[in-house]
mmCIF file of C-alpha atoms and ligand atoms in Angstrom:
data_model
loop_
_atom_site.group_PDB
_atom_site.id
_atom_site.type_symbol
_atom_site.label_atom_id
_atom_site.label_comp_id
_atom_site.label_asym_id
_atom_site.label_seq_id
_atom_site.Cartn_x
_atom_site.Cartn_y
_atom_site.Cartn_z
ATOM 1 C CA UNK B 1 0.000 0.000 0.000
ATOM 2 C CA UNK B 2 1.552 3.303 -1.084
ATOM 3 C CA UNK B 3 1.877 6.065 1.484
ATOM 4 C CA UNK B 4 0.210 9.405 0.679
ATOM 5 C CA UNK B 5 2.614 12.315 0.606
ATOM 6 C CA UNK B 6 2.062 16.069 0.775
ATOM 7 C CA UNK B 7 4.841 18.331 -0.522
ATOM 8 C CA UNK B 8 5.153 21.889 0.796
ATOM 9 C CA UNK B 9 6.912 24.374 -1.487
ATOM 10 C CA UNK B 10 7.515 28.108 -1.767
ATOM 11 C CA UNK B 11 9.432 28.404 -5.024
ATOM 12 C CA UNK B 12 10.698 26.655 -8.132
ATOM 13 C CA UNK B 13 10.167 23.162 -6.703
ATOM 14 C CA UNK B 14 13.022 21.270 -8.323
ATOM 15 C CA UNK B 15 13.171 18.879 -5.354
ATOM 16 C CA UNK B 16 9.405 18.487 -5.621
ATOM 17 C CA UNK B 17 9.914 17.553 -9.295
ATOM 18 C CA UNK B 18 12.490 14.925 -8.304
ATOM 19 C CA UNK B 19 9.943 13.414 -5.904
ATOM 20 C CA UNK B 20 7.202 13.507 -8.547
ATOM 21 C CA UNK B 21 9.466 11.695 -11.017
ATOM 22 C CA UNK B 22 10.407 9.044 -8.458
ATOM 23 C CA UNK B 23 6.770 8.504 -7.496
ATOM 24 C CA UNK B 24 5.868 7.852 -11.127
ATOM 25 C CA UNK B 25 7.557 4.453 -10.777
ATOM 26 C CA UNK B 26 4.866 1.871 -9.931
ATOM 27 C CA UNK B 27 7.244 0.255 -7.425
ATOM 28 C CA UNK B 28 7.904 3.482 -5.499
ATOM 29 C CA UNK B 29 6.308 3.253 -2.018
ATOM 30 C CA UNK B 30 4.738 6.750 -2.049
ATOM 31 C CA UNK B 31 2.117 8.669 -4.020
ATOM 32 C CA UNK B 32 1.981 12.463 -4.132
ATOM 33 C CA UNK B 33 -1.495 13.333 -2.833
ATOM 34 C CA UNK B 34 -1.033 17.124 -2.615
ATOM 35 C CA UNK B 35 1.424 19.897 -3.488
ATOM 36 C CA UNK B 36 0.817 22.938 -1.295
ATOM 37 C CA UNK B 37 2.469 26.343 -1.639
ATOM 38 C CA UNK B 38 2.351 29.351 0.668
ATOM 39 C CA UNK B 39 3.051 31.540 -2.362
ATOM 40 C CA UNK B 40 0.480 31.762 -5.161
ATOM 41 C CA UNK B 41 3.262 32.491 -7.696
ATOM 42 C CA UNK B 42 5.523 29.536 -6.832
ATOM 43 C CA UNK B 43 6.905 28.100 -10.081
ATOM 44 C CA UNK B 44 6.568 24.566 -8.745
ATOM 45 C CA UNK B 45 2.765 24.828 -8.765
ATOM 46 C CA UNK B 46 2.677 24.808 -12.580
ATOM 47 C CA UNK B 47 4.913 21.778 -12.725
ATOM 48 C CA UNK B 48 2.686 19.952 -10.212
ATOM 49 C CA UNK B 49 -0.444 20.831 -12.187
ATOM 50 C CA UNK B 50 1.208 19.627 -15.406
ATOM 51 C CA UNK B 51 1.848 16.323 -13.669
ATOM 52 C CA UNK B 52 -1.897 16.137 -12.919
ATOM 53 C CA UNK B 53 -1.432 16.477 -9.163
ATOM 54 C CA UNK B 54 -3.784 18.112 -6.705
ATOM 55 C CA UNK B 55 -2.430 21.524 -5.686
ATOM 56 C CA UNK B 56 -3.355 24.061 -3.019
ATOM 57 C CA UNK B 57 -2.298 27.585 -2.116
ATOM 58 C CA UNK B 58 -2.412 28.693 1.504
ATOM 59 C CA UNK B 59 -1.136 32.253 1.310
ATOM 60 C CA UNK B 60 0.544 33.139 4.597
ATOM 61 C CA UNK B 61 -0.275 36.815 4.003
ATOM 62 C CA UNK B 62 -3.964 36.035 4.505
ATOM 63 C CA UNK B 63 -3.427 34.838 8.093
ATOM 64 C CA UNK B 64 -2.901 36.991 11.181
ATOM 65 C CA UNK B 65 -0.258 34.753 12.758
ATOM 66 C CA UNK B 66 1.800 31.610 12.306
ATOM 67 C CA UNK B 67 -0.552 29.419 14.334
ATOM 68 C CA UNK B 68 -3.591 30.171 12.150
ATOM 69 C CA UNK B 69 -1.561 29.727 8.943
ATOM 70 C CA UNK B 70 -0.222 26.383 10.186
ATOM 71 C CA UNK B 71 -3.723 25.267 11.170
ATOM 72 C CA UNK B 72 -4.931 25.989 7.617
ATOM 73 C CA UNK B 73 -2.013 24.053 6.115
ATOM 74 C CA UNK B 74 -2.644 21.172 8.495
ATOM 75 C CA UNK B 75 -6.326 21.060 7.539
ATOM 76 C CA UNK B 76 -5.501 20.881 3.806
ATOM 77 C CA UNK B 77 -2.988 18.091 4.362
ATOM 78 C CA UNK B 78 -5.426 16.054 6.433
ATOM 79 C CA UNK B 79 -8.285 16.620 3.946
ATOM 80 C CA UNK B 80 -6.059 15.141 1.247
ATOM 81 C CA UNK B 81 -5.336 12.104 3.429
ATOM 82 C CA UNK B 82 -1.631 12.948 3.682
ATOM 83 C CA UNK B 83 0.439 10.614 5.864
ATOM 84 C CA UNK B 84 3.937 11.983 5.200
ATOM 85 C CA UNK B 85 4.931 15.623 4.659
ATOM 86 C CA UNK B 86 7.976 16.604 2.584
ATOM 87 C CA UNK B 87 9.278 20.162 2.907
ATOM 88 C CA UNK B 88 10.902 21.088 -0.392
ATOM 89 C CA UNK B 89 12.153 24.646 -0.355
ATOM 90 C CA UNK B 90 9.307 25.668 1.964
ATOM 91 C CA UNK B 91 10.397 29.027 3.334
ATOM 92 C CA UNK B 92 8.125 29.440 6.359
ATOM 93 C CA UNK B 93 9.054 28.601 9.920
ATOM 94 C CA UNK B 94 6.538 26.131 11.324
ATOM 95 C CA UNK B 95 5.132 26.347 14.848
ATOM 96 C CA UNK B 96 6.164 23.678 17.391
ATOM 97 C CA UNK B 97 2.533 22.508 17.569
ATOM 98 C CA UNK B 98 2.413 21.811 13.835
ATOM 99 C CA UNK B 99 5.826 20.141 13.867
ATOM 100 C CA UNK B 100 4.923 17.895 16.795
ATOM 101 C CA UNK B 101 1.662 16.922 15.055
ATOM 102 C CA UNK B 102 3.750 15.459 12.222
ATOM 103 C CA UNK B 103 6.560 14.080 14.387
ATOM 104 C CA UNK B 104 8.619 11.490 12.493
ATOM 105 C CA UNK B 105 6.257 11.895 9.533
ATOM 106 C CA UNK B 106 7.671 15.192 8.216
ATOM 107 C CA UNK B 107 11.044 15.498 6.473
ATOM 108 C CA UNK B 108 13.086 18.348 5.008
ATOM 109 C CA UNK B 109 16.000 18.796 2.624
ATOM 110 C CA UNK B 110 18.766 21.212 3.509
ATOM 111 C CA UNK B 111 21.767 22.123 1.341
ATOM 112 C CA UNK B 112 24.559 21.366 3.827
ATOM 113 C CA UNK B 113 25.988 18.450 5.728
ATOM 114 C CA UNK B 114 24.021 19.025 8.915
ATOM 115 C CA UNK B 115 24.681 19.703 11.741
ATOM 116 C CA UNK B 116 27.113 22.011 9.931
ATOM 117 C CA UNK B 117 25.648 25.205 8.475
ATOM 118 C CA UNK B 118 21.985 25.291 9.460
ATOM 119 C CA UNK B 119 20.087 28.339 8.210
ATOM 120 C CA UNK B 120 20.588 30.392 5.067
ATOM 121 C CA UNK B 121 23.540 31.033 2.676
ATOM 122 C CA UNK B 122 24.978 27.605 3.392
ATOM 123 C CA UNK B 123 26.953 27.364 0.142
ATOM 124 C CA UNK B 124 28.827 30.624 0.640
ATOM 125 C CA UNK B 125 29.430 29.814 4.299
ATOM 126 C CA UNK B 126 30.977 26.433 3.370
ATOM 127 C CA UNK B 127 33.231 28.142 0.798
ATOM 128 C CA UNK B 128 34.205 30.875 3.274
ATOM 129 C CA UNK B 129 35.094 28.256 5.883
ATOM 130 C CA UNK B 130 37.549 26.690 3.416
ATOM 131 C CA UNK B 131 35.659 23.394 3.427
ATOM 132 C CA UNK B 132 36.769 20.744 0.900
ATOM 133 C CA UNK B 133 33.415 18.994 1.118
ATOM 134 C CA UNK B 134 29.896 20.329 1.118
ATOM 135 C CA UNK B 135 26.671 18.436 0.653
ATOM 136 C CA UNK B 136 23.040 18.051 1.532
ATOM 137 C CA UNK B 137 20.913 16.352 4.163
ATOM 138 C CA UNK B 138 17.396 14.960 4.399
ATOM 139 C CA UNK B 139 16.237 14.884 8.006
ATOM 140 C CA UNK B 140 13.154 14.507 10.159
ATOM 141 C CA UNK B 141 11.802 17.920 11.156
ATOM 142 C CA UNK B 142 12.024 19.128 14.734
ATOM 143 C CA UNK B 143 10.807 22.481 16.084
ATOM 144 C CA UNK B 144 14.292 24.009 15.964
ATOM 145 C CA UNK B 145 15.182 24.900 12.360
ATOM 146 C CA UNK B 146 17.396 22.449 10.421
ATOM 147 C CA UNK B 147 17.682 19.933 13.239
ATOM 148 C CA UNK B 148 16.327 16.407 13.561
ATOM 149 C CA UNK B 149 17.392 12.815 12.908
ATOM 150 C CA UNK B 150 19.370 12.449 9.674
ATOM 151 C CA UNK B 151 17.921 10.124 7.047
ATOM 152 C CA UNK B 152 20.226 10.634 4.053
ATOM 153 C CA UNK B 153 23.225 12.752 3.159
ATOM 154 C CA UNK B 154 25.366 13.275 0.082
ATOM 155 C CA UNK B 155 28.867 14.693 0.173
ATOM 156 C CA UNK B 156 29.871 16.960 -2.705
ATOM 157 C CA UNK B 157 33.429 18.202 -3.280
ATOM 158 C CA UNK B 158 34.119 21.929 -3.322
ATOM 159 C CA UNK B 159 36.331 22.958 -6.253
ATOM 160 C CA UNK B 160 39.027 25.611 -5.708
ATOM 161 C CA UNK B 161 37.255 28.033 -8.043
ATOM 162 C CA UNK B 162 33.715 27.350 -6.869
ATOM 163 C CA UNK B 163 31.285 30.210 -6.386
ATOM 164 C CA UNK B 164 28.008 30.079 -4.514
ATOM 165 C CA UNK B 165 26.330 29.556 -7.882
ATOM 166 C CA UNK B 166 28.481 26.666 -9.146
ATOM 167 C CA UNK B 167 28.494 24.920 -5.785
ATOM 168 C CA UNK B 168 24.747 25.246 -5.285
ATOM 169 C CA UNK B 169 24.173 23.743 -8.726
ATOM 170 C CA UNK B 170 26.359 20.728 -7.910
ATOM 171 C CA UNK B 171 24.682 20.258 -4.532
ATOM 172 C CA UNK B 172 21.213 20.599 -6.069
ATOM 173 C CA UNK B 173 21.804 17.612 -8.332
ATOM 174 C CA UNK B 174 22.818 15.602 -5.255
ATOM 175 C CA UNK B 175 19.645 16.823 -3.496
ATOM 176 C CA UNK B 176 17.581 15.436 -6.364
ATOM 177 C CA UNK B 177 19.195 12.026 -5.815
ATOM 178 C CA UNK B 178 18.889 11.760 -2.032
ATOM 179 C CA UNK B 179 15.419 13.209 -1.477
ATOM 180 C CA UNK B 180 13.625 10.415 -3.383
ATOM 181 C CA UNK B 181 15.914 7.921 -1.647
ATOM 182 C CA UNK B 182 15.084 9.258 1.821
ATOM 183 C CA UNK B 183 11.345 9.308 1.108
ATOM 184 C CA UNK B 184 11.561 5.718 -0.156
ATOM 185 C CA UNK B 185 13.160 4.692 3.147
ATOM 186 C CA UNK B 186 10.457 6.426 5.200
ATOM 187 C CA UNK B 187 7.467 5.407 3.064
ATOM 188 C CA UNK B 188 8.826 1.871 2.816
ATOM 189 C CA UNK B 189 8.826 1.587 6.636
ATOM 190 C CA UNK B 190 12.580 1.061 6.710
ATOM 191 C CA UNK B 191 13.319 3.766 9.284
ATOM 192 C CA UNK B 192 13.179 3.678 13.037
ATOM 193 C CA UNK B 193 13.924 6.710 15.219
ATOM 194 C CA UNK B 194 16.051 5.742 18.221
ATOM 195 C CA UNK B 195 16.795 8.655 20.494
ATOM 196 C CA UNK B 196 17.592 11.320 17.925
ATOM 197 C CA UNK B 197 19.077 8.939 15.355
ATOM 198 C CA UNK B 198 17.222 7.542 12.359
ATOM 199 C CA UNK B 199 18.184 3.899 12.017
ATOM 200 C CA UNK B 200 17.728 2.041 8.730
ATOM 201 C CA UNK B 201 16.090 -1.336 9.272
ATOM 202 C CA UNK B 202 16.540 -4.602 7.505
ATOM 203 C CA UNK B 203 17.901 -5.490 4.101
ATOM 204 C CA UNK B 204 17.952 -2.512 1.817
ATOM 205 C CA UNK B 205 15.811 -2.602 -1.305
ATOM 206 C CA UNK B 206 17.209 0.797 -2.275
ATOM 207 C CA UNK B 207 20.681 1.638 -3.527
ATOM 208 C CA UNK B 208 22.448 3.920 -1.068
ATOM 209 C CA UNK B 209 25.470 4.535 -3.302
ATOM 210 C CA UNK B 210 23.869 7.768 -4.507
ATOM 211 C CA UNK B 211 24.736 9.310 -1.164
ATOM 212 C CA UNK B 212 28.329 9.925 -2.196
ATOM 213 C CA UNK B 213 28.603 12.161 -5.198
ATOM 214 C CA UNK B 214 31.424 11.713 -7.689
ATOM 215 C CA UNK B 215 33.289 14.951 -8.451
ATOM 216 C CA UNK B 216 31.383 16.872 -11.112
ATOM 217 C CA UNK B 217 33.580 19.932 -11.380
ATOM 218 C CA UNK B 218 32.675 20.522 -15.011
ATOM 219 C CA UNK B 219 28.977 21.114 -14.119
HETATM 220 C C1 GRF C 301 17.017 23.587 -2.023
HETATM 221 O O1 GRF C 301 18.365 23.947 -2.092
HETATM 222 C C2 GRF C 301 16.703 22.973 -0.684
HETATM 223 O O2 GRF C 301 17.764 22.237 -0.160
HETATM 224 C C3 GRF C 301 16.455 24.180 0.171
HETATM 225 O O3 GRF C 301 15.766 25.084 -0.658
HETATM 226 C C4 GRF C 301 16.101 24.822 -2.023
HETATM 227 C C5 GRF C 301 14.811 24.567 -2.733
HETATM 228 O O4 GRF C 301 14.983 24.400 -4.112
HETATM 229 N N1 GRF C 301 15.740 23.821 1.372
HETATM 230 P P1 GRF C 301 13.813 23.798 -5.013
HETATM 231 O O5 GRF C 301 12.598 24.716 -4.802
HETATM 232 O O6 GRF C 301 13.543 22.409 -4.559
HETATM 233 O O7 GRF C 301 14.313 23.867 -6.418
#
């Protein structure tokens, strides 16, 4: 039985697209039941509609505070029968009440090797720190931003001449590999949260080799 997934976006939705493509495979353990944006002009909405998916806009500007916005989002997700929430470039902070309501059923992608570089401008901060490796992380969501048990990570080398733009492009292609992988682990019931660690159970039907990216300096 496939698990029903809701994807929350605010922008172009390239990670959302990667999830949509993965879910098109009949053997993938999740179906996208809803794509919800807080911004009516999010580019990802068109892509979701083209794919024939149900979409919703819950414009945060129409709500007096975070709690009422989150309650409206929650209602839309539950109406659509969503069981797992994927944050994919969703640029609103969520209230602890909302986050706890989806505990261990809501995941996020972040463009750094967490717990390094939570927050914004992660690519430039990794370059400025002289890091040789950057990467991305899919993790369970906890009330504190960019924390929570780690499900999947990919390491991406930083080239000597990298800029924020070239590095973010290289990391983005790794994001598109690990997000579908992480969702497959969760939807396939292969994850257990022990303390604050996500443990992968049993024999793996999915290929984890995508978590280490080969150098792609030409991209
Ligand atoms: C990605 O870099 C993701 O890691 C971060 O926001 C960006 C969203 O990009 N959380 P997209 O909308 O998925 O293309």
